[in-house]
PDB file of C-alpha atoms in Angstrom:
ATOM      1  CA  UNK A  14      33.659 -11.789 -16.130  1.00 61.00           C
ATOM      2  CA  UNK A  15      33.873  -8.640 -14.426  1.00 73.00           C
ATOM      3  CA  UNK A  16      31.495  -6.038 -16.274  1.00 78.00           C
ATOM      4  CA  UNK A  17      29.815  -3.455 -14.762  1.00 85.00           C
ATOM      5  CA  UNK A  18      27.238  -0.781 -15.687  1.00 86.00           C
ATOM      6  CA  UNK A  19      29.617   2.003 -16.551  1.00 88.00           C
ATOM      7  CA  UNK A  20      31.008  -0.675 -19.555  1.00 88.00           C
ATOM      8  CA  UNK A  21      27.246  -1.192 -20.257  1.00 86.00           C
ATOM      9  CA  UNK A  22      26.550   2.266 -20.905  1.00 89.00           C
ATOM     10  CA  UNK A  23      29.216   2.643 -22.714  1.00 90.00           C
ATOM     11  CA  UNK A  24      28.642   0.289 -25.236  1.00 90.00           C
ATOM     12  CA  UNK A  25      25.242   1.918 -25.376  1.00 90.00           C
ATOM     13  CA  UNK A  26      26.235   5.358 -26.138  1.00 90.00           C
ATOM     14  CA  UNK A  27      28.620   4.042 -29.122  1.00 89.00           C
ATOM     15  CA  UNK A  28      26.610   1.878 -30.423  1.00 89.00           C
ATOM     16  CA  UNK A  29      23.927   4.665 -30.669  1.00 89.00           C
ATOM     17  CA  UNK A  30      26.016   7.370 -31.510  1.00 89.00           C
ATOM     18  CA  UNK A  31      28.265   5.386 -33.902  1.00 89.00           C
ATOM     19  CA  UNK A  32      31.212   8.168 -33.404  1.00 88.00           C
ATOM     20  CA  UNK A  33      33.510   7.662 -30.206  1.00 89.00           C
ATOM     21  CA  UNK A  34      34.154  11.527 -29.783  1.00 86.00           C
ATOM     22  CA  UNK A  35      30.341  11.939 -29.398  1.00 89.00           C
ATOM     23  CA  UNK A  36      30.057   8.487 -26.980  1.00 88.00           C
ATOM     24  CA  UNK A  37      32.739  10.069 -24.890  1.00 91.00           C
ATOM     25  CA  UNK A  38      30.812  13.498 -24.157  1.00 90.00           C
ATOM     26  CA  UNK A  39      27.346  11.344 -23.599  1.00 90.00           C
ATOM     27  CA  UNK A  40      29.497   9.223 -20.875  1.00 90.00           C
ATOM     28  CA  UNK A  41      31.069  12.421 -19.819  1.00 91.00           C
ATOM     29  CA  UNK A  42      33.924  10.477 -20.306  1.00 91.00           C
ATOM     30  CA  UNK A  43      37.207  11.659 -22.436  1.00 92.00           C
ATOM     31  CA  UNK A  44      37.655   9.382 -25.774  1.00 90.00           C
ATOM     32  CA  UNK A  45      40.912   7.393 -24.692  1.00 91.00           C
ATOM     33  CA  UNK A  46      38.774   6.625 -21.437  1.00 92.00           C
ATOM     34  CA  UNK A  47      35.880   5.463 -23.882  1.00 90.00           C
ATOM     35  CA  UNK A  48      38.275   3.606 -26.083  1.00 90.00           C
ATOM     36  CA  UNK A  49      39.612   1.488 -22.915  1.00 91.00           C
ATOM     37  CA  UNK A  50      36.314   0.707 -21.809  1.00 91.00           C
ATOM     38  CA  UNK A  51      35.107  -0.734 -24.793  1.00 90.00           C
ATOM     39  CA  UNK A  52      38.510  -2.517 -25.511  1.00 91.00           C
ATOM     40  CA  UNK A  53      38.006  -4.248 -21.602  1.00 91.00           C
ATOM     41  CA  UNK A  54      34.417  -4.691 -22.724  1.00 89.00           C
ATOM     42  CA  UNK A  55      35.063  -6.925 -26.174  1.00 89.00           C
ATOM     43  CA  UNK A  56      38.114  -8.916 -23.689  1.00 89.00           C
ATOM     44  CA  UNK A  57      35.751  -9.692 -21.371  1.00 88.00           C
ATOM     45  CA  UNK A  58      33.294 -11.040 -23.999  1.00 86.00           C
ATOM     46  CA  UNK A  59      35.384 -12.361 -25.962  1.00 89.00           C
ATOM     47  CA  UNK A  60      34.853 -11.084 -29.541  1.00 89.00           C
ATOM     48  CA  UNK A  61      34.925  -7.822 -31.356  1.00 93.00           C
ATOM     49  CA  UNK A  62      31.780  -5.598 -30.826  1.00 92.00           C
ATOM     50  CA  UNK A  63      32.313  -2.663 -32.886  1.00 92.00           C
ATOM     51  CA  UNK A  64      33.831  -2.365 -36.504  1.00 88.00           C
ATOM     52  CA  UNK A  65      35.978   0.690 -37.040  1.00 85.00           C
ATOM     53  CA  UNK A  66      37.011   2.592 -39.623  1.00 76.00           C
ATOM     54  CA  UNK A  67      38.338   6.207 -40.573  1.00 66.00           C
ATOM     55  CA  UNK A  68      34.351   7.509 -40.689  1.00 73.00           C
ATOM     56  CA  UNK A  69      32.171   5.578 -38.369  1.00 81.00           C
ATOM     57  CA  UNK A  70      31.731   2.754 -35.898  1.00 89.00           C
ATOM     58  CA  UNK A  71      29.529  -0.052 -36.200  1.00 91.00           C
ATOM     59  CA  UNK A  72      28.310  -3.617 -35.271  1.00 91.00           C
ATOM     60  CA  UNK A  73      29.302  -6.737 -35.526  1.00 92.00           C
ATOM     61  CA  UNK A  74      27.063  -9.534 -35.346  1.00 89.00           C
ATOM     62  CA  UNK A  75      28.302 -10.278 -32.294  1.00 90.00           C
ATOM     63  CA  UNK A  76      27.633  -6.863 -31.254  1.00 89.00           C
ATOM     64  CA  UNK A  77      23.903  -6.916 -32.401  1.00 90.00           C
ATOM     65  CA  UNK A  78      23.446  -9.658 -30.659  1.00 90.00           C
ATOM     66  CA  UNK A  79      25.401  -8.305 -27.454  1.00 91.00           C
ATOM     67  CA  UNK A  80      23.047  -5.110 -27.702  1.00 90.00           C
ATOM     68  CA  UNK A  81      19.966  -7.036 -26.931  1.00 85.00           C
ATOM     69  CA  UNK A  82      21.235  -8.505 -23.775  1.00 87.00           C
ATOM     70  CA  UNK A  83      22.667  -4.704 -22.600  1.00 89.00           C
ATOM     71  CA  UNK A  84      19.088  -3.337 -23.098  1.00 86.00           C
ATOM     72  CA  UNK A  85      17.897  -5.873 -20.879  1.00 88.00           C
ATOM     73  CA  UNK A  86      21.217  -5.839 -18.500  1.00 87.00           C
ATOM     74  CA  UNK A  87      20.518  -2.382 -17.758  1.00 85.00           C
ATOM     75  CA  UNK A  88      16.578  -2.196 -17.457  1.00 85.00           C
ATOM     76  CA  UNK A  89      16.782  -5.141 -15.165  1.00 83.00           C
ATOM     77  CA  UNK A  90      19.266  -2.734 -13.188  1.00 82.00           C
ATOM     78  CA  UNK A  91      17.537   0.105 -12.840  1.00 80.00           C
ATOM     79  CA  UNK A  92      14.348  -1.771 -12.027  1.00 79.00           C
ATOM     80  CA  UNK A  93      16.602  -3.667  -9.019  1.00 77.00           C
ATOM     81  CA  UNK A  94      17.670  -0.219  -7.676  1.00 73.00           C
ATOM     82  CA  UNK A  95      14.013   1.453  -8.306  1.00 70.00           C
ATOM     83  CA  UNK A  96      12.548  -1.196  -6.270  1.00 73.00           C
ATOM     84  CA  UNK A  97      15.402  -1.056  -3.869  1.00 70.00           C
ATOM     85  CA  UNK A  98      14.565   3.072  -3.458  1.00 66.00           C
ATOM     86  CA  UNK A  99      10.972   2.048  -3.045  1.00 66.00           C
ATOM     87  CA  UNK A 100      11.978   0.122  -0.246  1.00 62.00           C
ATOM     88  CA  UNK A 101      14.425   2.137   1.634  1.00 62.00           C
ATOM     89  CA  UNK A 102      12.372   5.036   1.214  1.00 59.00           C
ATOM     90  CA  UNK A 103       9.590   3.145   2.613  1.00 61.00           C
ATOM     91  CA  UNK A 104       7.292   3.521  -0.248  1.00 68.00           C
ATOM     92  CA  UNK A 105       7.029  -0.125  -0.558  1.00 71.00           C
ATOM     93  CA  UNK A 106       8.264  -3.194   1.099  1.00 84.00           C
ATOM     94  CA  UNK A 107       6.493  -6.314   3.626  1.00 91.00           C
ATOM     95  CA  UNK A 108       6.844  -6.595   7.163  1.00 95.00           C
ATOM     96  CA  UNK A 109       5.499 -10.050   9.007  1.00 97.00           C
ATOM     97  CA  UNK A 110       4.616  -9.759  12.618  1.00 97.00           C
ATOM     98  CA  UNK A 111       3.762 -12.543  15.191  1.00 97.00           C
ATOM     99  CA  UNK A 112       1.616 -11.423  17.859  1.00 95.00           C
ATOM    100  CA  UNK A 113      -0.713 -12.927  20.791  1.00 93.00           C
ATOM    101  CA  UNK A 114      -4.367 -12.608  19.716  1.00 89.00           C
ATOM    102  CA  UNK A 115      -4.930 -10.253  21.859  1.00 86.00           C
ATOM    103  CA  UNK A 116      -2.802  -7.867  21.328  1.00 90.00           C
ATOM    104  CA  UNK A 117      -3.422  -8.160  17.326  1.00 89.00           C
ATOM    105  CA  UNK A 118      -7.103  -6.966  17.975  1.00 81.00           C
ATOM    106  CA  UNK A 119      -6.492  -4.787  20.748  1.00 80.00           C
ATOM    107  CA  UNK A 120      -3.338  -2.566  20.027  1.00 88.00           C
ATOM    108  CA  UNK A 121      -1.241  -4.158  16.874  1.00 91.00           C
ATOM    109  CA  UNK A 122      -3.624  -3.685  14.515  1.00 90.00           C
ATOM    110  CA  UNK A 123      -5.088  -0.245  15.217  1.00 90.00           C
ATOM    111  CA  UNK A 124      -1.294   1.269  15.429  1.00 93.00           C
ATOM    112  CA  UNK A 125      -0.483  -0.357  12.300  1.00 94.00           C
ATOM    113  CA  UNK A 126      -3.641   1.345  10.175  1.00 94.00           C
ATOM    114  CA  UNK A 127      -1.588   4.593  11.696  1.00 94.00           C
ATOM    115  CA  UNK A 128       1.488   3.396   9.962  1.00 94.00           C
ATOM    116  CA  UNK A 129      -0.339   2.467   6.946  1.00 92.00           C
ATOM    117  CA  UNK A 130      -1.664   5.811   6.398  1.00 91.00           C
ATOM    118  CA  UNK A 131       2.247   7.039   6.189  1.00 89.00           C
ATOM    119  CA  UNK A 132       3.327   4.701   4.298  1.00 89.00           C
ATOM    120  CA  UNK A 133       0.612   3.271   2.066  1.00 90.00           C
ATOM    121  CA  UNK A 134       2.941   0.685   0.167  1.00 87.00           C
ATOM    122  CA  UNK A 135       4.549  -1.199   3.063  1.00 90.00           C
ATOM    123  CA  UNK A 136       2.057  -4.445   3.568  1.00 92.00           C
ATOM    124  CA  UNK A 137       1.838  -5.938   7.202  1.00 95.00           C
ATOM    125  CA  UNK A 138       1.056  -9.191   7.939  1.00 96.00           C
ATOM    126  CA  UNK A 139       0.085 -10.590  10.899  1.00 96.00           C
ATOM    127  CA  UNK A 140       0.507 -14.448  12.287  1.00 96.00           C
ATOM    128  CA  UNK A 141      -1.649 -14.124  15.529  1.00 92.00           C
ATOM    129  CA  UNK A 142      -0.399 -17.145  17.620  1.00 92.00           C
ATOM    130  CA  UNK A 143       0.639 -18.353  21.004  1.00 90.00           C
ATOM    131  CA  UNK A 144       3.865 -16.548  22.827  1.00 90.00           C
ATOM    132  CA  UNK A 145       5.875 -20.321  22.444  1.00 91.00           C
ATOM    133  CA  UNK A 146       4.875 -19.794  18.450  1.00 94.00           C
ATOM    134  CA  UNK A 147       5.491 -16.184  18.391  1.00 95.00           C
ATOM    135  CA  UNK A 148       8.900 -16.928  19.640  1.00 95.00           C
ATOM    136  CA  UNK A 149       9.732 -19.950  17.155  1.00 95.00           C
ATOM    137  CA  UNK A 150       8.252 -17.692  14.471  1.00 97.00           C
ATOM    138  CA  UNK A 151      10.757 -14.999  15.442  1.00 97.00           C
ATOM    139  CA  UNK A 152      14.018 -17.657  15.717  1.00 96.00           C
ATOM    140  CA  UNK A 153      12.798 -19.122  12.435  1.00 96.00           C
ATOM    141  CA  UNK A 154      13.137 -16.282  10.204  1.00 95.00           C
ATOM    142  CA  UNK A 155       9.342 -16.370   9.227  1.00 96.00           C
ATOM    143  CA  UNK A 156       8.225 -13.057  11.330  1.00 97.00           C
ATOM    144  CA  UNK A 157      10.338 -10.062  11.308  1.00 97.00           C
ATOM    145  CA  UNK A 158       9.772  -9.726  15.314  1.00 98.00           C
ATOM    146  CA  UNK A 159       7.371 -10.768  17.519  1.00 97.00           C
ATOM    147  CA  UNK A 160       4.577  -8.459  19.710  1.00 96.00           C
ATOM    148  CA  UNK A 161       4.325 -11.253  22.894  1.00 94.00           C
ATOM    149  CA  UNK A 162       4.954 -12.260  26.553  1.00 90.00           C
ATOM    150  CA  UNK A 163       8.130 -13.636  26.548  1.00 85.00           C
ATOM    151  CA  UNK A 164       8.284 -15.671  30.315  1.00 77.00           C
ATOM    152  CA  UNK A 165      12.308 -16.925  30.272  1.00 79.00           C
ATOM    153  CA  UNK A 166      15.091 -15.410  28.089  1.00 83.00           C
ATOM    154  CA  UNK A 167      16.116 -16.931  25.033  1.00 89.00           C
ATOM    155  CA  UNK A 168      19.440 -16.581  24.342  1.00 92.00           C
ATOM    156  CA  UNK A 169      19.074 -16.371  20.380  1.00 94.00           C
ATOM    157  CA  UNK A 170      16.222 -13.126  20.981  1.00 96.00           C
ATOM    158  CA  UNK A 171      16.457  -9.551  22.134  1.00 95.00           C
ATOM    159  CA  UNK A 172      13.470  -8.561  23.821  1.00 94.00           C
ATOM    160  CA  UNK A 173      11.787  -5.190  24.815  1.00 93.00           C
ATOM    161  CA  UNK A 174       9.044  -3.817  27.198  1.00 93.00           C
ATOM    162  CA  UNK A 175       6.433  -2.545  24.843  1.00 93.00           C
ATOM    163  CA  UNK A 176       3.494  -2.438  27.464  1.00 91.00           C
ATOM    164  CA  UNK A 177       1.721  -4.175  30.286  1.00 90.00           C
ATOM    165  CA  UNK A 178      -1.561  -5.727  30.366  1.00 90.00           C
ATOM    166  CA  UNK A 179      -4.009  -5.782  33.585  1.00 94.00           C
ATOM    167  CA  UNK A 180      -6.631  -8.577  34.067  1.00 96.00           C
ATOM    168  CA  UNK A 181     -10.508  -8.113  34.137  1.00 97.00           C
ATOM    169  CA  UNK A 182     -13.247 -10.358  35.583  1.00 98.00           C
ATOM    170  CA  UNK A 183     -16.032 -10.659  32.848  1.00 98.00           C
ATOM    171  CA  UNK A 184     -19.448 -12.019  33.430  1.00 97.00           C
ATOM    172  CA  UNK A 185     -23.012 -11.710  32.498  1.00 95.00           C
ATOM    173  CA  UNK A 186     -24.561  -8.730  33.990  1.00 94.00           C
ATOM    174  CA  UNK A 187     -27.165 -10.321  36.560  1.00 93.00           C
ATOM    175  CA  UNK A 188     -24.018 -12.561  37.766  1.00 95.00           C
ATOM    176  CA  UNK A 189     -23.333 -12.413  41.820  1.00 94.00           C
ATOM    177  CA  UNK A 190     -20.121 -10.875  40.926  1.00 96.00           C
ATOM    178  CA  UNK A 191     -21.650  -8.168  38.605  1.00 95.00           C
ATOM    179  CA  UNK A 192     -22.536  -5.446  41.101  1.00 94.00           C
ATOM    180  CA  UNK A 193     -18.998  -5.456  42.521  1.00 96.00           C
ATOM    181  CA  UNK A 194     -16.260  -2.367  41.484  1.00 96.00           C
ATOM    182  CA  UNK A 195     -13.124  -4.478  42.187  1.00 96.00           C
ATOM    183  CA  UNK A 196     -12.316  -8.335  42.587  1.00 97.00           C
ATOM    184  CA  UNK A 197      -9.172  -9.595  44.618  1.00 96.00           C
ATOM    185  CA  UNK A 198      -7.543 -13.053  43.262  1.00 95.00           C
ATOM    186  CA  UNK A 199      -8.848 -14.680  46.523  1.00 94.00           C
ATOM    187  CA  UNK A 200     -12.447 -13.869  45.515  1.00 95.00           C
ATOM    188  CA  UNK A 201     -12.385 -15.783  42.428  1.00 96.00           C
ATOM    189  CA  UNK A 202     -11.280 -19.075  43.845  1.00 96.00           C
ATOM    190  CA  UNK A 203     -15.073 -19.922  45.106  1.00 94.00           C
ATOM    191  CA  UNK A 204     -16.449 -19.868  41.328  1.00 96.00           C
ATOM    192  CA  UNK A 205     -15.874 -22.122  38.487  1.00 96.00           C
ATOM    193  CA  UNK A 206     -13.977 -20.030  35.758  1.00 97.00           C
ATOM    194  CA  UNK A 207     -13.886 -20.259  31.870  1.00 98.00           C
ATOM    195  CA  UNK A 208     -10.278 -21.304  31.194  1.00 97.00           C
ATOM    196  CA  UNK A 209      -7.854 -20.437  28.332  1.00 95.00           C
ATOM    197  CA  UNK A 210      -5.502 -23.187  27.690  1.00 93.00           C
ATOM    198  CA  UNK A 211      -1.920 -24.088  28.968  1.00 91.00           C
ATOM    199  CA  UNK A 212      -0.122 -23.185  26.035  1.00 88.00           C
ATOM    200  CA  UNK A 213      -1.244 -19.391  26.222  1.00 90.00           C
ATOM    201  CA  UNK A 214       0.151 -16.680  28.070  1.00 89.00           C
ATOM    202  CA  UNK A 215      -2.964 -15.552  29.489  1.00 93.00           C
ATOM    203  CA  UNK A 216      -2.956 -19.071  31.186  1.00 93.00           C
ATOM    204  CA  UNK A 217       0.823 -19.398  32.276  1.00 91.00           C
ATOM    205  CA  UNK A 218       0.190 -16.077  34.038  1.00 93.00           C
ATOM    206  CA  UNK A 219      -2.992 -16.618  35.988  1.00 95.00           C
ATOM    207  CA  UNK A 220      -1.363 -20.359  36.761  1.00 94.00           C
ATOM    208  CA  UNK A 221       1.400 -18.356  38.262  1.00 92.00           C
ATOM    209  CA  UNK A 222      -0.252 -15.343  39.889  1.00 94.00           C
ATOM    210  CA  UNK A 223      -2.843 -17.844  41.758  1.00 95.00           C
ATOM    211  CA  UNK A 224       0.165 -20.779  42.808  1.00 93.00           C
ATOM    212  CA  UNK A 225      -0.028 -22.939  44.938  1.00 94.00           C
ATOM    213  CA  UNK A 226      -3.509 -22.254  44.692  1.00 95.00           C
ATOM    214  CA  UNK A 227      -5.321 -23.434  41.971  1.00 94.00           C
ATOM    215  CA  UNK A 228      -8.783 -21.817  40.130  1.00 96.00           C
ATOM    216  CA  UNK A 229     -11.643 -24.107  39.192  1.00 96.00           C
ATOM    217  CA  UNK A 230     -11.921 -25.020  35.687  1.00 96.00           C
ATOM    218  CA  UNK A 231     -15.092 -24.778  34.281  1.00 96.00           C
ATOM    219  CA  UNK A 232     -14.369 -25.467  30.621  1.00 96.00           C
ATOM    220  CA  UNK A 233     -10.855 -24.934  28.405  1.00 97.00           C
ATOM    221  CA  UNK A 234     -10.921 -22.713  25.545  1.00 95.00           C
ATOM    222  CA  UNK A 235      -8.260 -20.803  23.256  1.00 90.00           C
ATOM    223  CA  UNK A 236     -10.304 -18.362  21.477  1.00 90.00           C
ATOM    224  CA  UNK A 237     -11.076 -14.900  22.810  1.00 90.00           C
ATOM    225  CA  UNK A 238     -14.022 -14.299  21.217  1.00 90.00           C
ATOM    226  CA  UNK A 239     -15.286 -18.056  22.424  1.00 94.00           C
ATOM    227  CA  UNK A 240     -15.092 -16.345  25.820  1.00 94.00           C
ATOM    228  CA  UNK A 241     -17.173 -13.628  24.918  1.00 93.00           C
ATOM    229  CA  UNK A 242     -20.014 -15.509  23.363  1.00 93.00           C
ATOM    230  CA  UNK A 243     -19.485 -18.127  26.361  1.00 95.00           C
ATOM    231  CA  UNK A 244     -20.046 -15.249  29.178  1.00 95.00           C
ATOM    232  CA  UNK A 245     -22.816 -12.883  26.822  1.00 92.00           C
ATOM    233  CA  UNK A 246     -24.673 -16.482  26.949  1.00 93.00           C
ATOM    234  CA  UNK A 247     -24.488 -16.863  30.832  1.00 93.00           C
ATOM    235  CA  UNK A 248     -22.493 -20.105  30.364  1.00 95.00           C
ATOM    236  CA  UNK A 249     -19.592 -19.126  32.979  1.00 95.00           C
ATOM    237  CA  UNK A 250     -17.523 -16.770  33.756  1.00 97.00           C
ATOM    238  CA  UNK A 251     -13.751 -15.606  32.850  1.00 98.00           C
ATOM    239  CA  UNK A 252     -10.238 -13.787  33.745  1.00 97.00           C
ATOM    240  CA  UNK A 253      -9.460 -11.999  30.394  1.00 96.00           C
ATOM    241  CA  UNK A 254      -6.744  -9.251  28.968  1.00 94.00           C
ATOM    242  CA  UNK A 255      -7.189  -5.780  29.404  1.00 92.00           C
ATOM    243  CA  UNK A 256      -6.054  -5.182  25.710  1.00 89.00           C
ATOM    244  CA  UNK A 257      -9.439  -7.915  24.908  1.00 91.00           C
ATOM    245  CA  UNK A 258     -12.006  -5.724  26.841  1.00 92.00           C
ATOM    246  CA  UNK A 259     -13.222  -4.443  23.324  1.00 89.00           C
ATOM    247  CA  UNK A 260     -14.888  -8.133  22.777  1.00 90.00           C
ATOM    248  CA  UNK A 261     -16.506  -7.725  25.651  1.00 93.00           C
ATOM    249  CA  UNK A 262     -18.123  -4.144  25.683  1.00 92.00           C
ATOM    250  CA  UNK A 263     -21.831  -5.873  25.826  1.00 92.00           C
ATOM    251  CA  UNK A 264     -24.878  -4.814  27.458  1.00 93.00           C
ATOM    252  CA  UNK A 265     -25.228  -8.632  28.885  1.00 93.00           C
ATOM    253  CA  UNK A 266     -21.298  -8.903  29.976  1.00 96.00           C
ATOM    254  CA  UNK A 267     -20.094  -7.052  33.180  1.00 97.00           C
ATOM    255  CA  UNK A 268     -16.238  -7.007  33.290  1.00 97.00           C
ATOM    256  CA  UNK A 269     -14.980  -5.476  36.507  1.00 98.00           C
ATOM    257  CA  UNK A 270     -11.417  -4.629  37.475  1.00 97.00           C
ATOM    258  CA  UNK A 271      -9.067  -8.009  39.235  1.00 97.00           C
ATOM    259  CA  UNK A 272      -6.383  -7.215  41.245  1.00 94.00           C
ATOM    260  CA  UNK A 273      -3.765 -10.088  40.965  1.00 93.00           C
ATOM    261  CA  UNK A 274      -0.073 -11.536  42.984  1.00 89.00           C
ATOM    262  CA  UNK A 275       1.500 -11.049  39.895  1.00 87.00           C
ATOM    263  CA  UNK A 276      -0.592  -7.385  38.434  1.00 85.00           C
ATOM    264  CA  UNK A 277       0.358  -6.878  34.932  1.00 88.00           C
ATOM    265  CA  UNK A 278       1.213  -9.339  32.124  1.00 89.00           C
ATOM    266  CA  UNK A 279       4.376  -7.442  30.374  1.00 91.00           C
ATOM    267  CA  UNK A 280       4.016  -8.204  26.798  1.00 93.00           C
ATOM    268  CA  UNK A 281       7.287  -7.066  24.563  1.00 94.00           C
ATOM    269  CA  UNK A 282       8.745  -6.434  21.596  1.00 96.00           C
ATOM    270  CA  UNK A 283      11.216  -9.546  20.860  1.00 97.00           C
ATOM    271  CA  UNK A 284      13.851  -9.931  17.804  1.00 97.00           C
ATOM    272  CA  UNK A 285      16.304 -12.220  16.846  1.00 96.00           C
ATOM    273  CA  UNK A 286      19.595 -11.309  18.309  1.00 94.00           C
ATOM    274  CA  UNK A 287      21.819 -11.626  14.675  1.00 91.00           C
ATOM    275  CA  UNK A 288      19.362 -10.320  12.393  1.00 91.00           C
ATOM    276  CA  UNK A 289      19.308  -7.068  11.176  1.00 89.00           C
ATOM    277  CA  UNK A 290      16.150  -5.660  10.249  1.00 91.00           C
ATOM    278  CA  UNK A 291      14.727  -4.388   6.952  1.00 89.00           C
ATOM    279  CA  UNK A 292      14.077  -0.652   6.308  1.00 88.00           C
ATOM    280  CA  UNK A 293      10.443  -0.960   6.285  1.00 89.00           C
ATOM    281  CA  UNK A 294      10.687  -3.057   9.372  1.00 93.00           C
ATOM    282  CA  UNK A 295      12.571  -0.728  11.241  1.00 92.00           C
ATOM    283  CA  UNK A 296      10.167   2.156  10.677  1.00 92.00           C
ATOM    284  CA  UNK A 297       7.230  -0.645  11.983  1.00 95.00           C
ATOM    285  CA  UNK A 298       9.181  -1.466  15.332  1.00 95.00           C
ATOM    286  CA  UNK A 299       9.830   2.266  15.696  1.00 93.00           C
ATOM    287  CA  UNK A 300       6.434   3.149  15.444  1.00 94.00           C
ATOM    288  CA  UNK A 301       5.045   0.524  17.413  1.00 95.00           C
ATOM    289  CA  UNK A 302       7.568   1.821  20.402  1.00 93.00           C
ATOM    290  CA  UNK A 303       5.648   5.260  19.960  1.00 91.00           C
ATOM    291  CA  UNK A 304       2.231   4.167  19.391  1.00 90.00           C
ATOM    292  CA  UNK A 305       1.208   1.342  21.944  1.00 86.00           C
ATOM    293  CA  UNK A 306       4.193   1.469  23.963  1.00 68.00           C
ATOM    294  CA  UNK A 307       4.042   2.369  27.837  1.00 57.00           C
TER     295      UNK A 307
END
């Protein structure tokens, strides 16, 4: 069965106007155009629609019955393409974004209130997890695109600079190391430090900007906030993300400048390779490039 919308309305406009010369100039249509339509029409179905005489048109049964389904046909139709305007307009549609943690708190999250405010009816969600899940996320089909360090290419993902991140010393403010303006990478292997854990990319970077050396591990956490209450406590210190600083902007936590091997963690903007995004999406990753990108 091949109908379409235009046989729809159509059968609509005689089956309301009960005359086909009237029908016709409702489907700006001319009457032998009409008459073809609805003769494809009761083919396709199957059975006669319309009775027809020298004075009027009307119904069969099987047309009464057909003219409940093309009332809901068509309102199901143009509620599909209203929604579908909504979303390429960008007045509604859902975007899902994996991210580090970091980044979520510190840049993702205040750009996206930005993009909010413009377009009010586009929800964002975020799935704030390690860059290994950000990428699996991203190759799964369960995050539109990822905000996250990607270390080694995948070739299934596209991947863009978006920005780079320094690293900061934090401590508690009557800490030996408080008083100082800057820290080099060989200063900080004396002291015991509050690790994150292997899996995060805060981790894999310091692991590689301090090989073959090694830092001492005080303690293992994977919480940035954990840090914060760890070193606001005096219970150790800690090598955090610029783009964290805001969890540590304390009267008890000093955080002072580190200059690294490797400087800046890049963190990027990473897609899968075949997929093609959705409008609302689109606008997101544009505005994202605009917003936090440097």
């Amino acid at each position: 069965m091949n109908l379409s919308t235009k046989h729809l309305k159509a059968f609509k406009a005689l089956a309301t106007e009960k005359n086909f010369t009237k029908a016709a100039s409702q489907c700006h249509l001319t009457q032998p155009a009409l008459s073809v339509l609805i003769q494809n029409l009761e083919e396709q179905v199957g059975a006669k629609l319309f009775e027809r005489n020298t004075r009027n048109v009307m119904l069969t049964p099987e047309g009464l019955l057909f003219d409940a389904f093309a009332d809901k046909l068509l309102d199901d139709f143009e509620h599909a393409l209203s929604e579908l305007q909504q979303h390429v307009s960008k007045k509604a549609g859902h975007v899902t974004v994996a991210a580090l943690p970091s980044v979520t708190v510190g840049s993702l999250i205040p750009a996206v209130a930005k993009f909010n405010s413009v377009y009010p009816g586009v929800s964002v969600a975020f799935i704030d997890v390690t860059a290994d899940e950000c990428l699996n996320l991203v190759k799964a089909r369960k995050a539109d695109f990822a905000v996250t360090f990607m270390g080694e290419q995948h070739p299934e993902l596209i991947s863009e600079p978006l920005c780079s991140d320094s690293f900061y010393v934090v401590c508690s403010a009557d800490h030996p190391l408080a008083a100082r303006k800057q820290l080099r990478q060989q200063d900080m292997l004396a002291y015991p430090v509050i690790q994150f854990v292997r899996s995060t990319s805060i981790r894999q970077h310091l692991d590689a900007s301090f090989y073959p050396e090694k830092l001492i591990t005080h303690m293992e956490v994977s919480n940035l906030s954990t840090v914060a209450g760890l070193v606001a406590n005096n219970m150790g210190i800690s090598i955090v993300p610029g783009l964290s600083l805001f969890l540590y902007n304390k009267p008890a936590i000093a955080v002072i400048p580190l200059e690294l091997e490797v400087p800046h963690r890049m963190i990027s903007l990473v897609q899968a390779r075949d997929r093609v995004q959705s409008v609302a999406a689109q606008a997101l990753i544009t505005h994202l490039k605009e917003t936090i990108s440097t």
